[in-house]
Short mmCIF file of C-alpha atoms in Angstrom, two decimals:
data_model
loop_
_atom_site.label_atom_id
_atom_site.label_comp_id
_atom_site.label_asym_id
_atom_site.label_seq_id
_atom_site.Cartn_x
_atom_site.Cartn_y
_atom_site.Cartn_z
CA MET A 1 -34.46 86.76 154.98
CA ALA A 2 -32.35 83.94 156.14
CA ASN A 3 -32.35 82.53 152.63
CA LEU A 4 -31.21 85.86 151.29
CA ILE A 5 -28.32 85.98 153.72
CA ARG A 6 -27.28 82.41 152.79
CA ARG A 7 -27.27 83.30 149.12
CA LEU A 8 -25.19 86.39 149.78
CA ILE A 9 -22.64 84.38 151.75
CA VAL A 10 -22.42 81.65 149.06
CA SER A 11 -22.14 84.32 146.39
CA ALA A 12 -19.31 86.09 148.25
CA ALA A 13 -17.47 82.82 148.82
CA PHE A 14 -17.75 81.85 145.16
CA THR A 15 -16.54 85.30 144.10
CA ALA A 16 -13.55 85.07 146.45
CA ALA A 17 -12.64 81.64 145.08
CA ILE A 18 -12.72 82.84 141.51
CA ALA A 19 -10.55 85.88 142.44
CA LEU A 20 -8.01 83.64 144.11
CA VAL A 21 -7.72 81.46 141.01
CA LEU A 22 -7.21 84.50 138.81
CA VAL A 23 -4.43 85.81 141.05
CA GLN A 24 -2.56 82.48 140.88
CA VAL A 25 -2.74 82.38 137.11
CA GLN A 26 -1.26 85.92 136.79
CA THR A 27 1.76 85.09 138.99
CA VAL A 28 2.97 82.06 136.97
CA PRO A 29 6.43 82.90 135.33
CA ALA A 30 6.42 83.64 131.67
CA SER A 31 8.68 80.71 131.07
CA ALA A 32 6.07 78.47 132.57
CA GLN A 33 3.34 80.00 130.47
CA SER A 34 5.12 79.53 127.13
CA PRO A 35 8.01 77.13 127.39
CA SER A 36 10.74 77.80 124.80
CA PRO A 37 11.69 74.94 122.61
CA SER A 38 14.70 72.96 123.67
CA PRO A 39 17.76 74.17 121.84
CA SER A 40 19.06 71.79 119.26
CA PRO A 41 22.31 70.38 120.31
CA SER A 42 25.28 72.05 118.54
CA PRO A 43 27.25 69.72 116.43
CA SER A 44 30.46 68.75 118.12
CA PRO A 45 33.31 70.57 116.39
CA SER A 46 35.49 68.23 114.45
CA PRO A 47 38.95 68.10 116.01
CA SER A 48 41.47 70.41 114.29
CA PRO A 49 44.47 68.60 112.89
CA THR A 50 47.49 69.02 115.05
CA PRO A 51 49.82 71.41 113.13
CA THR A 52 53.22 70.02 112.27
CA PRO A 53 55.76 72.20 114.08
CA THR A 54 57.90 74.22 111.64
CA PRO A 55 61.54 73.94 112.62
CA SER A 56 63.04 77.32 113.46
CA PRO A 57 65.77 78.23 110.97
CA THR A 58 69.23 77.58 112.36
CA THR A 59 71.96 80.11 111.50
CA ALA A 60 74.93 78.37 109.99
CA PRO A 61 78.17 79.32 111.78
CA SER A 62 80.46 81.66 109.85
CA PRO A 63 83.40 79.79 108.38
CA THR A 64 86.66 80.37 110.19
CA PRO A 65 89.26 81.82 107.80
CA THR A 66 92.66 80.28 107.46
CA GLY A 67 95.81 82.12 106.47
CA ALA A 68 97.80 82.85 109.62
CA ASN A 69 100.94 81.46 107.97
CA SER A 70 100.50 83.76 104.99
CA SER A 71 100.09 86.74 107.31
CA ALA A 72 103.26 85.75 109.16
CA GLY A 73 105.08 85.35 105.85
CA SER A 74 104.19 88.91 104.89
CA ILE A 75 106.31 90.12 107.81
CA GLY A 76 109.33 88.92 105.83
CA GLY A 77 108.20 91.28 103.09
CA LEU A 78 108.26 94.17 105.56
CA ALA A 79 111.86 93.29 106.48
CA SER A 80 112.81 93.37 102.78
CA GLN A 81 111.17 96.76 102.34
CA ARG A 82 113.06 98.18 105.27
CA PHE A 83 116.37 96.82 103.98
CA ASN A 84 115.68 98.40 100.58
CA GLN A 85 114.90 101.68 102.33
CA MET A 86 118.33 101.72 103.97
CA ILE A 87 120.09 101.08 100.65
CA THR A 88 118.05 103.65 98.71
CA ASN A 89 118.70 106.30 101.35
CA ARG A 90 122.38 105.59 101.03
CA VAL A 91 122.36 105.77 97.21
CA LEU A 92 120.57 109.12 97.31
CA GLY A 93 122.88 110.37 100.02
CA THR A 94 126.05 109.61 98.07
CA VAL A 95 124.97 112.17 95.45
CA LEU A 96 125.50 114.77 98.17
CA LEU A 97 129.05 113.43 98.60
CA GLY A 98 129.97 113.90 94.95
CA VAL A 99 129.70 110.28 93.79
CA ASN A 100 129.31 111.48 90.18
CA GLU A 101 132.21 113.93 90.30
CA GLN A 102 135.92 113.52 89.98
CA VAL A 103 137.91 112.87 93.13
CA ASN A 104 140.04 115.99 92.92
CA CYS A 105 138.59 119.23 91.60
CA SER A 106 138.17 122.88 92.51
CA ASP A 107 135.74 124.21 95.08
CA CYS A 108 132.16 124.05 93.84
CA VAL A 109 128.50 124.31 94.83
CA SER A 110 125.71 122.49 93.00
CA ALA A 111 121.92 122.83 93.25
CA PHE A 112 120.04 119.84 91.84
CA GLY A 113 116.70 118.14 91.40
CA SER A 114 115.96 114.54 90.47
CA ALA A 115 113.12 112.27 89.41
CA GLY A 116 112.55 108.53 89.73
CA SER A 117 112.83 109.43 93.34
CA PHE A 118 111.89 113.05 93.81
CA SER A 119 114.82 114.86 95.33
CA ALA A 120 115.96 118.46 95.53
CA GLY A 121 118.93 119.88 97.35
CA ILE A 122 122.32 121.48 97.32
CA HIS A 123 125.82 120.10 97.83
CA GLY A 124 129.42 121.05 97.26
CA ARG A 125 133.01 120.84 98.38
CA LYS A 126 135.43 123.21 100.02
CA GLU A 127 139.22 122.89 100.16
CA LEU A 128 140.32 123.35 103.76
CA THR A 129 144.01 122.74 103.05
CA PRO A 130 145.83 121.64 99.87
CA ASN A 131 145.28 118.03 101.02
CA LEU A 132 142.01 118.17 102.98
CA SER A 133 138.56 118.94 101.57
CA LEU A 134 135.09 119.07 103.10
CA LEU A 135 132.21 117.52 101.14
CA ALA A 136 128.67 118.25 102.33
CA GLY A 137 125.08 118.53 101.20
CA ILE A 138 121.44 118.53 102.19
CA ALA A 139 118.31 117.45 100.31
CA TYR A 140 114.63 116.69 100.63
CA THR A 141 113.40 113.51 98.99
CA GLN A 142 110.42 111.22 98.39
CA PHE A 143 110.63 107.75 96.88
CA SER A 144 108.76 104.46 96.51
CA GLU A 145 110.24 101.02 95.98
CA GLY A 146 108.99 97.44 96.33
CA GLY A 147 105.71 98.04 98.19
CA TYR A 148 106.71 100.89 100.51
CA SER A 149 106.77 104.68 100.16
CA VAL A 150 108.86 107.31 101.90
CA THR A 151 106.59 110.32 101.69
CA SER A 152 108.93 112.81 103.35
CA ALA A 153 112.63 112.55 104.14
CA PRO A 154 115.36 115.12 104.72
CA ILE A 155 118.87 113.83 103.99
CA GLY A 156 122.11 115.39 105.13
CA ALA A 157 125.67 114.24 104.46
CA PHE A 158 129.20 115.39 105.09
CA ALA A 159 132.66 113.88 104.75
CA LEU A 160 136.32 114.77 104.89
CA ARG A 161 138.63 113.75 102.05
CA TYR A 162 142.39 113.59 102.39
CA ASP A 163 144.17 113.58 99.04
CA PHE A 164 147.95 113.13 98.94
CA VAL A 165 148.42 115.71 96.19
CA ASP A 166 152.10 116.10 96.99
CA TRP A 167 152.67 112.52 95.83
CA GLY A 168 152.17 113.49 92.23
CA SER A 169 149.64 112.42 89.58
CA SER A 170 149.18 108.89 91.00
CA ARG A 171 148.44 108.81 94.71
CA PRO A 172 146.16 107.51 97.49
CA PHE A 173 143.18 109.28 99.03
CA PHE A 174 140.91 108.62 102.00
CA ASP A 175 137.36 109.61 102.96
CA ILE A 176 135.48 109.42 106.21
CA GLY A 177 131.91 110.61 106.52
CA THR A 178 128.31 110.16 107.56
CA LEU A 179 124.73 110.26 106.29
CA LEU A 180 121.77 111.44 108.34
CA SER A 181 118.07 111.13 107.46
CA PRO A 182 115.89 111.80 110.53
CA PHE A 183 112.15 112.48 110.67
CA GLU A 184 111.17 110.32 107.72
CA LYS A 185 107.49 109.65 107.09
CA VAL A 186 107.02 106.20 105.63
CA ARG A 187 104.24 103.83 104.59
CA TYR A 188 104.83 100.05 104.46
CA GLY A 189 102.56 97.67 102.52
CA ARG A 190 101.60 94.22 103.77
CA SER A 191 99.50 91.65 101.89
CA TYR A 192 98.45 88.12 102.74
CA ALA A 193 95.98 85.50 101.54
CA THR A 194 93.18 83.83 103.51
CA SER A 195 90.57 81.20 102.65
CA LEU A 196 87.98 84.01 102.50
CA GLY A 197 89.97 86.38 100.31
CA ALA A 198 93.09 88.49 100.07
CA VAL A 199 94.02 91.22 102.55
CA SER A 200 96.09 94.28 101.65
CA LEU A 201 97.15 96.85 104.26
CA ASP A 202 99.31 99.98 104.46
CA GLY A 203 100.84 100.83 107.83
CA GLU A 204 102.11 104.36 108.45
CA THR A 205 104.90 105.32 110.80
CA SER A 206 108.13 107.32 110.99
CA SER A 207 111.77 106.31 110.81
CA SER A 208 115.32 107.65 110.92
CA ASP A 209 118.34 106.48 108.91
CA TYR A 210 122.01 106.90 109.80
CA GLY A 211 125.23 105.71 108.23
CA VAL A 212 128.96 106.09 108.65
CA TYR A 213 131.62 105.06 106.19
CA GLY A 214 135.29 105.01 105.43
CA ARG A 215 136.84 104.92 101.96
CA ALA A 216 140.35 104.20 100.80
CA GLY A 217 141.29 104.62 97.18
CA TRP A 218 143.85 105.40 94.55
CA ILE A 219 143.60 108.25 92.07
CA SER A 220 145.58 108.57 88.84
CA ARG A 221 145.70 111.58 86.53
CA VAL A 222 146.51 109.65 83.39
CA SER A 223 146.25 112.79 81.22
CA PRO A 224 145.16 116.41 81.54
CA ARG A 225 141.69 115.25 80.37
CA ASP A 226 141.35 111.97 82.30
CA GLU A 227 141.14 110.98 85.93
CA LEU A 228 140.81 107.35 87.02
CA ALA A 229 140.14 106.17 90.56
CA ALA A 230 139.52 102.88 92.34
CA SER A 231 138.46 102.47 95.95
CA VAL A 232 137.17 100.25 98.75
CA GLU A 233 134.33 101.52 100.95
CA VAL A 234 133.10 100.10 104.25
CA TRP A 235 129.68 101.23 105.54
CA GLN A 236 127.61 100.66 108.61
CA LEU A 237 123.91 101.58 108.38
CA TRP A 238 121.20 101.87 111.06
CA GLN A 239 117.51 102.46 110.61
CA ARG A 240 115.20 103.16 113.54
CA VAL A 241 111.51 102.52 112.76
CA ASN A 242 108.80 103.54 115.21
CA GLY A 243 106.19 100.96 116.18
CA TYR A 244 102.76 100.71 114.59
CA THR A 245 99.87 98.30 114.11
CA ASP A 246 97.77 97.35 111.12
CA PRO A 247 95.26 100.08 110.23
CA ALA A 248 91.59 99.43 110.91
CA ALA A 249 90.19 97.32 108.07
CA ALA A 250 86.88 95.62 107.33
CA PHE A 251 88.65 92.28 107.02
CA ASP A 252 91.96 91.62 108.75
CA PRO A 253 91.60 88.35 110.69
CA PHE A 254 95.36 87.92 111.21
CA SER A 255 96.37 91.43 112.17
CA ALA A 256 99.94 92.36 113.08
CA SER A 257 101.58 94.67 115.58
CA ILE A 258 105.15 95.82 114.90
CA PRO A 259 106.94 97.47 117.83
CA THR A 260 109.75 99.99 117.54
CA GLY A 261 112.96 98.38 116.29
CA THR A 262 116.32 99.09 114.69
CA ASP A 263 117.53 97.53 111.43
CA ARG A 264 121.26 97.26 110.81
CA THR A 265 123.60 96.16 108.06
CA ASN A 266 127.24 96.46 107.05
CA LEU A 267 128.44 96.92 103.47
CA VAL A 268 131.65 96.60 101.52
CA LYS A 269 131.88 98.22 98.09
CA LEU A 270 134.60 97.74 95.50
CA GLY A 271 134.27 100.57 93.03
CA GLY A 272 135.88 102.66 90.39
CA GLN A 273 135.23 105.76 88.28
CA TRP A 274 136.47 107.61 85.22
CA THR A 275 136.13 111.32 84.50
CA HIS A 276 136.91 112.57 80.99
CA LEU A 277 136.81 115.97 79.33
CA LEU A 278 135.23 115.87 75.87
CA GLY A 279 136.43 118.84 73.87
CA ASP A 280 136.39 122.12 75.71
CA SER A 281 132.82 122.21 77.01
CA ILE A 282 131.60 118.70 77.92
CA GLU A 283 132.84 116.50 80.70
CA GLY A 284 131.63 113.02 81.51
CA ASN A 285 131.82 110.71 84.49
CA ILE A 286 130.94 107.04 84.87
CA ASN A 287 131.19 105.15 88.14
CA GLY A 288 130.09 101.86 89.62
CA GLY A 289 130.91 99.04 91.93
CA PHE A 290 130.04 95.72 93.46
CA VAL A 291 128.43 95.83 96.93
CA GLN A 292 128.23 93.02 99.47
CA SER A 293 126.23 93.25 102.70
CA PHE A 294 127.04 91.25 105.81
CA ALA A 295 125.84 91.00 109.43
CA ALA A 296 122.40 92.30 108.45
CA HIS A 297 119.79 92.38 111.22
CA SER A 298 116.08 93.15 111.02
CA GLY A 299 114.62 95.04 113.96
CA ILE A 300 111.15 93.56 113.44
CA VAL A 301 109.67 91.46 116.25
CA ALA A 302 106.04 91.30 115.14
CA THR A 303 103.03 89.86 116.93
CA VAL A 304 100.63 88.25 114.44
CA THR A 305 97.14 87.12 115.45
CA GLY A 306 96.94 83.35 115.14
CA ASP A 307 100.69 82.89 114.74
CA GLY A 308 102.33 84.58 117.72
CA THR A 309 105.71 86.27 117.53
CA VAL A 310 107.40 86.49 114.11
CA VAL A 311 111.06 87.53 113.75
CA PRO A 312 112.17 87.74 110.09
CA THR A 313 115.77 87.47 108.99
CA ILE A 314 117.72 89.19 106.23
CA GLY A 315 120.57 87.22 104.74
CA ASN A 316 123.67 88.59 103.09
CA GLN A 317 122.91 90.42 99.86
CA SER A 318 124.97 91.48 96.85
CA TRP A 319 124.29 93.90 94.00
CA PHE A 320 125.84 96.43 91.63
CA GLU A 321 125.62 100.20 91.88
CA TYR A 322 126.11 102.52 88.94
CA GLY A 323 126.19 106.23 88.22
CA GLY A 324 127.08 108.73 85.57
CA ARG A 325 127.09 112.43 84.73
CA LEU A 326 127.33 114.69 81.71
CA GLY A 327 128.40 118.25 82.46
CA PHE A 328 127.93 121.06 79.95
CA ARG A 329 130.07 124.13 80.56
CA ILE A 330 127.74 127.06 79.98
CA THR A 331 130.31 129.73 80.67
CA LYS A 332 133.42 130.04 82.76
CA GLY A 333 132.77 128.44 86.14
CA TRP A 334 129.16 127.41 85.37
CA VAL A 335 128.25 123.81 84.49
CA ALA A 336 124.83 122.26 83.83
CA ASP A 337 124.76 118.59 84.84
CA LEU A 338 122.65 115.59 83.87
CA PHE A 339 123.19 112.65 86.22
CA ILE A 340 121.91 109.17 86.95
CA ASN A 341 122.33 106.67 89.80
CA GLY A 342 120.84 103.28 90.58
CA THR A 343 121.21 99.66 91.57
CA ILE A 344 121.11 96.33 89.72
CA GLY A 345 120.51 93.11 91.60
CA PRO A 346 118.04 90.65 93.09
CA GLN A 347 115.45 91.59 95.68
CA PRO A 348 115.34 93.04 98.23
CA VAL A 349 117.61 95.64 96.59
CA GLY A 350 116.36 95.12 93.05
CA ASN A 351 116.82 97.33 89.99
CA THR A 352 116.41 101.03 90.66
CA ILE A 353 117.15 104.23 88.78
CA HIS A 354 117.30 107.85 89.91
CA GLY A 355 118.10 110.68 87.52
CA GLY A 356 118.25 114.44 87.74
CA VAL A 357 119.67 117.76 86.66
CA GLY A 358 121.93 120.18 88.44
CA LEU A 359 123.57 123.56 88.09
CA ARG A 360 127.12 123.66 89.41
CA VAL A 361 129.29 126.65 90.10
CA ASN A 362 133.07 126.19 90.32
CA TYR A 363 135.05 128.89 92.13
#
């Protein structure tokens, strides 16, 4: 019995030992049971070449244009245009004062139109006393000369003429009168050169022209068909131009600003004319004279970018003026006229021509 108990105790102890070993084996981590192979070392990456830095593109500075002196010089061109405008207004205005008609004639009214410079109007004369006559007229005109354009201009004129008719066929006469041309619309052109190209601009503004004159002359009725006359005229002209600046342009590096200013000039004209009756139905007139300006003044005081203040000058000018008319007597008291007027001379006056037709009624 005792042996049996000993065997049972030994058997239980042996069984417990085996169970303990089995428990220990089951609790070993899986990594310990089957160790994974050591990872092969990764090859060291070869060093990348250091990239050469690409220089950032540099923007070249825009070239600075030159040409301020040329822009300033173009202001002198504006002064010439404005002087020409004064003279052309005067030439057109003298048509209203009967420049193409004989000095002494009956009362008349004439409607006319002209080309070269577009003009349309009416003028005439009225005897107030045997010695004193009123000459007057009004017209609307448009004209372009030497880089500028007058797109709209009314012109009015009137004068008094005193003719010493009681002195006989050879006698003196005198005129005094005025020209008015307010509310003109005008466009002046200005061009200049730069190192980056040429610039051409048209500035728009308004102006007004005024003139007064006196005339002293001698008339001679050399025959019933011929009248000759010679005279001296003295004029003073003013032109008021409203201020303006260059118009907006894509390229105008040396822009200009022209404030309001008044141009002035004085003129002396030595002239003569001849009126002749051809047959019974055609009469002709030719007239002309030498004109000298003096004490001219430009009203421009411009501010030019890059050149500051520019004040142009206009020197004394001289030129010839001419005119003529052919009158065709349609019936008693009615005359159809062809006429022409213009200037011949150097710039800024230059060579101009204005011609037209008229229908005159004598009464």
